[in-house]
mmCIF file of C-alpha atoms in Angstrom:
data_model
loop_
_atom_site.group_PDB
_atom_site.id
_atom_site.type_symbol
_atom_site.label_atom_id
_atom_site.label_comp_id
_atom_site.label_asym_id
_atom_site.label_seq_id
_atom_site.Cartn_x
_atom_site.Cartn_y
_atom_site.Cartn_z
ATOM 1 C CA UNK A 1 123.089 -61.928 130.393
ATOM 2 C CA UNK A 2 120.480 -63.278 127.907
ATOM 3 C CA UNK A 3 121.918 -65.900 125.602
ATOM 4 C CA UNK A 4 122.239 -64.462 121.759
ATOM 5 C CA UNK A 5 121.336 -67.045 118.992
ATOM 6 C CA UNK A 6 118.882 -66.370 116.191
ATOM 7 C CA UNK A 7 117.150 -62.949 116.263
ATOM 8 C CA UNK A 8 114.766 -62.466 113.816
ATOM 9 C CA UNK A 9 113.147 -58.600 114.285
ATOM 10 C CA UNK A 10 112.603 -54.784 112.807
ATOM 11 C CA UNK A 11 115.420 -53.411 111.868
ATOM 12 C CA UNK A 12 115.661 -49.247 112.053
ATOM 13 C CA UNK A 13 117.920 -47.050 109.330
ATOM 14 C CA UNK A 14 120.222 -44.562 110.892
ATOM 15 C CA UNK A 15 122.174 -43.624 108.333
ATOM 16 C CA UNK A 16 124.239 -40.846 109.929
ATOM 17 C CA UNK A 17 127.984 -41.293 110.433
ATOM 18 C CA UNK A 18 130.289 -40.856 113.576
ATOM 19 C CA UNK A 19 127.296 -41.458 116.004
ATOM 20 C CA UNK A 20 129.300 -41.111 119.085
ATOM 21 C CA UNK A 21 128.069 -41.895 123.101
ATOM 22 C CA UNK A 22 126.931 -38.857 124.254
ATOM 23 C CA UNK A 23 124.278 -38.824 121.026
ATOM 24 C CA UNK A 24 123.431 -42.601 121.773
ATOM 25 C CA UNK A 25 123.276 -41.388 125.968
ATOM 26 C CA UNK A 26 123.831 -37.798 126.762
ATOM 27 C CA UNK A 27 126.097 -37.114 130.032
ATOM 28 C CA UNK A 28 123.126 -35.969 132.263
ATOM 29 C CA UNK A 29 121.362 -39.376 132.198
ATOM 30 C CA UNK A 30 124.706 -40.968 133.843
ATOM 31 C CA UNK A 31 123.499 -41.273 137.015
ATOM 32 C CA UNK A 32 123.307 -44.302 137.729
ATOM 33 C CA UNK A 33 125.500 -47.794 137.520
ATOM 34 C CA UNK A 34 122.622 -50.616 136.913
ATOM 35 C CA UNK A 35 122.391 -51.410 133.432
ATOM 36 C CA UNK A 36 118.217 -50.615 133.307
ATOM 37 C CA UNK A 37 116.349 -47.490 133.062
ATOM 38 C CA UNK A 38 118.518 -46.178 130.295
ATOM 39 C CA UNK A 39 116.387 -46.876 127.064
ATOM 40 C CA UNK A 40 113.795 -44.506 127.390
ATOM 41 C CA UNK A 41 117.052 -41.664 126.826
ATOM 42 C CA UNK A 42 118.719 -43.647 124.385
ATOM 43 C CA UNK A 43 119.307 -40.785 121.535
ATOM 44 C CA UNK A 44 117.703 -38.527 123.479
ATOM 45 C CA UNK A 45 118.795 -34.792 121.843
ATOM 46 C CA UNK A 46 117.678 -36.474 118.847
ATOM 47 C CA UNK A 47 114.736 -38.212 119.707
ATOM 48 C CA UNK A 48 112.950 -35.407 122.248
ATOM 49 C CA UNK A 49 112.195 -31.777 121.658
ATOM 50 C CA UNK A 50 113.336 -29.206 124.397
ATOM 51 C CA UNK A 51 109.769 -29.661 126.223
ATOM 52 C CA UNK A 52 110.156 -33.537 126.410
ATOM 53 C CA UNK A 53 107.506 -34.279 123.821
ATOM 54 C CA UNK A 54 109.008 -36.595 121.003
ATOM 55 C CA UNK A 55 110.215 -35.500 117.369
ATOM 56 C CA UNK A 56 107.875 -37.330 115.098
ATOM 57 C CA UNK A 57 110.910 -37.545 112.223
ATOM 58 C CA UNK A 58 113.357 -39.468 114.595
ATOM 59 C CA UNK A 59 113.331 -42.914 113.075
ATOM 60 C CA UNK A 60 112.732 -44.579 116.272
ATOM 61 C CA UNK A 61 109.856 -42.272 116.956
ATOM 62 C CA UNK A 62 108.588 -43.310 114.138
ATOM 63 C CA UNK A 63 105.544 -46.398 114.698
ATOM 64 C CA UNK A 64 107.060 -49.198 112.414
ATOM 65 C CA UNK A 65 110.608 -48.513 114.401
ATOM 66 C CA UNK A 66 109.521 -48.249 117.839
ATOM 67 C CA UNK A 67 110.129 -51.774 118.602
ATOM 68 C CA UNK A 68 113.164 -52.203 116.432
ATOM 69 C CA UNK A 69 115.446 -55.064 117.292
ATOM 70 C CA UNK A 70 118.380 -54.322 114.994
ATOM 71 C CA UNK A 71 120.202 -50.834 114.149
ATOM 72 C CA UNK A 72 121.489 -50.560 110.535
ATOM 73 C CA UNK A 73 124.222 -47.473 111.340
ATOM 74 C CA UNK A 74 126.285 -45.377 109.420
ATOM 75 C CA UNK A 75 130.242 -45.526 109.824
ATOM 76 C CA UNK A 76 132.217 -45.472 113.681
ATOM 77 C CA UNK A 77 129.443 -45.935 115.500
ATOM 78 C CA UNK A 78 129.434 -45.969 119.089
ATOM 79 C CA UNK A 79 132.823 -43.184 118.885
ATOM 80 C CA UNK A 80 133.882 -40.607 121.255
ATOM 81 C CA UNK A 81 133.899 -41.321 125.064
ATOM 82 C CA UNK A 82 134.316 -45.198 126.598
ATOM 83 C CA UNK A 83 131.097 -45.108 128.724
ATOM 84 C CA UNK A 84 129.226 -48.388 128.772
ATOM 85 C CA UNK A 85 125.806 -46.463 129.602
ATOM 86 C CA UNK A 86 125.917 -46.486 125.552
ATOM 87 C CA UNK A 87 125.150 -49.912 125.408
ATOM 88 C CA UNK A 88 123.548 -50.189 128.029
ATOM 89 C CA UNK A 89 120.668 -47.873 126.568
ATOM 90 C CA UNK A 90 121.023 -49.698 123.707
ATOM 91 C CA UNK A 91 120.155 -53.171 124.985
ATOM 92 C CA UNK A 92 117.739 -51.512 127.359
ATOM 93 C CA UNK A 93 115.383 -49.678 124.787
ATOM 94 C CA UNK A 94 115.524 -53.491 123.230
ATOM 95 C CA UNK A 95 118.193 -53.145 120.244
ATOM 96 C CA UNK A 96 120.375 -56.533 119.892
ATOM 97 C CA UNK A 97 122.151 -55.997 117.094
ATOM 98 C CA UNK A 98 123.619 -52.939 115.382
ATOM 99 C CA UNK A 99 125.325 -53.388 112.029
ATOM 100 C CA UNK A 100 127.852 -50.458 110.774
ATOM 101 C CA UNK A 101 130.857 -50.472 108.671
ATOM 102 C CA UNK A 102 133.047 -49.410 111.276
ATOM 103 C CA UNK A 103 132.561 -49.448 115.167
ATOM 104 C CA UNK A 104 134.967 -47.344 117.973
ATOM 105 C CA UNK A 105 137.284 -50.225 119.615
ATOM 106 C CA UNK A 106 135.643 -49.465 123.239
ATOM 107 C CA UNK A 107 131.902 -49.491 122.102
ATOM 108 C CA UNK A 108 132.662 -52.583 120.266
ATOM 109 C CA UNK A 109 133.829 -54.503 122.973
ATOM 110 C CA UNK A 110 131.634 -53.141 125.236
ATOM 111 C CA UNK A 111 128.446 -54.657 122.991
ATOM 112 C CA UNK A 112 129.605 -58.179 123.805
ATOM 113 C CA UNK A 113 129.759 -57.497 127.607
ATOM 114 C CA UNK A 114 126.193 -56.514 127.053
ATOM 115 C CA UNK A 115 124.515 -58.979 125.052
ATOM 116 C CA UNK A 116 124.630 -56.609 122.111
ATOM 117 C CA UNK A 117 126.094 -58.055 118.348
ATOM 118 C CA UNK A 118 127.988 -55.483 116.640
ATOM 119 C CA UNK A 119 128.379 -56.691 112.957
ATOM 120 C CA UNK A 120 130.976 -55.746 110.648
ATOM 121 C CA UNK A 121 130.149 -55.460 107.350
ATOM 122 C CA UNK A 122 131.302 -53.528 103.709
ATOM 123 C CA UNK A 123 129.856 -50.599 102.793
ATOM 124 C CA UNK A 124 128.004 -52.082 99.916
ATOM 125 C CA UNK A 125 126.772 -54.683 102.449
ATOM 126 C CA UNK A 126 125.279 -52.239 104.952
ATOM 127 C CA UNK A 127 123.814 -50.312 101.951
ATOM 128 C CA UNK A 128 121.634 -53.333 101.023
ATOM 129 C CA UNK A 129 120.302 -53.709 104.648
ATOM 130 C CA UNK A 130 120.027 -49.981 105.248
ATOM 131 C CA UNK A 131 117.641 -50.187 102.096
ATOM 132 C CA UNK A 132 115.717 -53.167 103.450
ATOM 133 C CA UNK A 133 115.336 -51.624 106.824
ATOM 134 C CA UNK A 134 113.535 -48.891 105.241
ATOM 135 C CA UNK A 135 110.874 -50.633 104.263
ATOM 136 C CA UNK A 136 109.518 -50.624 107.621
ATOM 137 C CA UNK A 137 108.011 -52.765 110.597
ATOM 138 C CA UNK A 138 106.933 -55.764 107.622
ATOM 139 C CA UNK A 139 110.564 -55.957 106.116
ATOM 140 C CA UNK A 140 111.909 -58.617 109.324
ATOM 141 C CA UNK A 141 115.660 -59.555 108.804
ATOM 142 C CA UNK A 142 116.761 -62.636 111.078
ATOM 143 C CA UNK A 143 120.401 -62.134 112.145
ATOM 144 C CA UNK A 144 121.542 -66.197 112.940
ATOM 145 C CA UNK A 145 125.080 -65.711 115.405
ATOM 146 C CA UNK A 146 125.456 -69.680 115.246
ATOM 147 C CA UNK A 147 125.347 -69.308 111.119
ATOM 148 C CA UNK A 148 126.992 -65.959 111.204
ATOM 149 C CA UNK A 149 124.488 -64.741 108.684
ATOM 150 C CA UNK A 150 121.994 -61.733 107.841
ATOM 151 C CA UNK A 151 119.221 -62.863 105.777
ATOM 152 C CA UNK A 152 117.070 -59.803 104.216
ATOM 153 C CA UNK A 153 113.259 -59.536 104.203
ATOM 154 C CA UNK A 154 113.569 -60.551 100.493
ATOM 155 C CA UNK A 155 115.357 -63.498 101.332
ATOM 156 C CA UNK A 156 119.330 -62.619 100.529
ATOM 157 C CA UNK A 157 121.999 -63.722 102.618
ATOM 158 C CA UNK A 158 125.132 -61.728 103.808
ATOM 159 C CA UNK A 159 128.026 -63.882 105.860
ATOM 160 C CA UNK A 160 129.590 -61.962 108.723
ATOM 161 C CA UNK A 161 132.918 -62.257 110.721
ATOM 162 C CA UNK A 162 132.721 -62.294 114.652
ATOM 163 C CA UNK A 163 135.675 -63.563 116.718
ATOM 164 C CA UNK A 164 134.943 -66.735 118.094
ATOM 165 C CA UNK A 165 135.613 -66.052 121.904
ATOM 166 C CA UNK A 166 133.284 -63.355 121.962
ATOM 167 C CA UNK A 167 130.627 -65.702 119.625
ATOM 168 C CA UNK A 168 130.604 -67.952 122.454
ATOM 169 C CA UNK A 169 130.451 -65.579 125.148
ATOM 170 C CA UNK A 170 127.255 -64.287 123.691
ATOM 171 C CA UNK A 171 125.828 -68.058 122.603
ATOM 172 C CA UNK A 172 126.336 -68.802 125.999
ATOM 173 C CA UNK A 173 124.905 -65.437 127.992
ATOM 174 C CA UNK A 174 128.479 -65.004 129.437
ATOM 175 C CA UNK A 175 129.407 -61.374 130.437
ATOM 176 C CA UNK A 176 133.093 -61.085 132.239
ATOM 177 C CA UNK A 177 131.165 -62.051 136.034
ATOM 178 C CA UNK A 178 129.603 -65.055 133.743
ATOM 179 C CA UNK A 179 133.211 -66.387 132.698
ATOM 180 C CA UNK A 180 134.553 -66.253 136.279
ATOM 181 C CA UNK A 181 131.630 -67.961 137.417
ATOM 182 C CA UNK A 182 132.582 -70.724 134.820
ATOM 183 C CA UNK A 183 135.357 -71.252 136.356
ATOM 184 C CA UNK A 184 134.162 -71.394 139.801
ATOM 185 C CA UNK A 185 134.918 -74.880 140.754
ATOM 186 C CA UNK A 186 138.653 -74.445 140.715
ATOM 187 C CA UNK A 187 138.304 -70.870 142.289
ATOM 188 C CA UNK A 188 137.114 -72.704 144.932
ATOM 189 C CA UNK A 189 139.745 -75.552 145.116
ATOM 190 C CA UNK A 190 142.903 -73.261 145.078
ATOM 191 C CA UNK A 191 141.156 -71.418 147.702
ATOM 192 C CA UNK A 192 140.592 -74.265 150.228
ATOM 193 C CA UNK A 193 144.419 -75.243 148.961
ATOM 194 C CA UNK A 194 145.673 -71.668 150.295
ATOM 195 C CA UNK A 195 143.984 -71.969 153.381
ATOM 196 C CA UNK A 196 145.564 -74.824 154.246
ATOM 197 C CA UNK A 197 148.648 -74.374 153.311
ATOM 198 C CA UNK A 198 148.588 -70.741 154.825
ATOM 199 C CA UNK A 199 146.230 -70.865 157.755
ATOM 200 C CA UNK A 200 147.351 -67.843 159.326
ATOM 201 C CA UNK A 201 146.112 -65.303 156.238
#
C-alpha cells in the first residue's frame, strides 16, 4: 500500500447525501477480488448513460474533475452494504481522500485498509471546501496527514481528527498483511520455538 503523507490535488464537489456502495460500485462490476480494474465503474449509474457513453453533467465527467484527487461528499458516505470494492474503485480511479461530515462505520474503516483518508469534518467545515472545490481543476487544496490539516486554494486552514493507529498505518503504507509483516521476525521465532518443542506437529 502506497504511503499517505502530503497530498496536494483537485478536489471534486459531490454534494449529494447518503451516497451508499452500490452508487460508488454497482453489484454487477463485483467480479473480481484484486483491488485494480475497478475505477473506470466507480459511480457508474451516475456517471454512464444506458449505451455506455458518459453523462457530460457528472462532476467527474466533467474536464477540470477528471483527475480529481480528493472527494468533498455530502453526509454518510460510503452507507449501505460492507463491500470493500467501494474503496477499492475509489483508490483505483485515483481519489485519496474523501472528506464528508459523516462516513458508514464499514466504509470508514475500510478507507484505511486501502490507502484512502476519510476526513471528518463539521458541516460548516465541509461547506467551505465544497465551495472551494467548485472552483475547478486551478483551486488545488493540499490535505497534510502528518499536520492533520486541509489548507484551501485561498490559503485557509481547517485541523482534522484521525485516530492515531490508523494515521500511522497510512504514514507508513501498512494495510492489515503490512502489520503482520511488521511483526515478522517474532512470527518466525515462536515458530522455530514450536517446532522444537513439538516436533511431531
Amino acid at each position: 500500500m502506497e504511503k499517505f503523507e502530503k497530498l496536494t490535488g483537485v478536489a471534486a464537489p459531490m454534494p449529494l447525501v447518503n451516497i451508499d456502495t452500490d452508487m460508488i460500485i454497482p453489484k454487477m462490476f463485483l467480479k473480481s477480488i484484486q483491488r485494480t480494474g475497478f475505477g473506470v465503474n466507480l459511480f457508474d449509474e451516475m456517471r454512464y448513460n444506458r449505451d455506455g457513453s458518459e453523462i457530460p453533467d457528472f462532476v467527474l465527467n466533467k474536464p477540470q474533475y477528471r483527475k480529481a484527487e480528493i472527494l468533498v461528499a455530502g453526509d454518510n458516505f460510503g452507507c449501505g452494504s460492507s463491500r470493500e470494492h467501494a474503496p477499492w474503485a475509489i483508490a483505483d480511479f485515483g481519489i485519496k481522500c474523501v472528506i464528508s461530515t459523516s462516513f458508514a462505520d464499514i466504509f470508514f474503516n475500510n478507507c484505511f485498509k486501502n490507502g484512502i483518508l476519510p476526513v471528518v469534518l463539521p458541516q460548516e467545515q465541509v461547506d467551505i471546501l465544497m465551495t472551494d472545490a467548485e472552483k475547478g481543476e486551478n483551486a488545488r487544496m493540499t490535505v497534510d496527514l502528518e499536520a492533520q490539516e486541509i489548507t484551501t486554494s485561498d490559503g485557509e486552514v481547517i485541523s482534522f481528527e484521525v485516530d492515531a493507529f490508523k494515521k500511522h498505518c497510512l504514514l507508513e503504507g501498512l494495510d492489515d498483511i503490512g502489520l503482520t509483516m511488521e511483526k515478522a521476525a517474532s512470527i518466525d521465532s515462536f515458530e522455530q520455538k514450536a517446532a522444537q518443542d513439538r516436533p511431531w506437529v
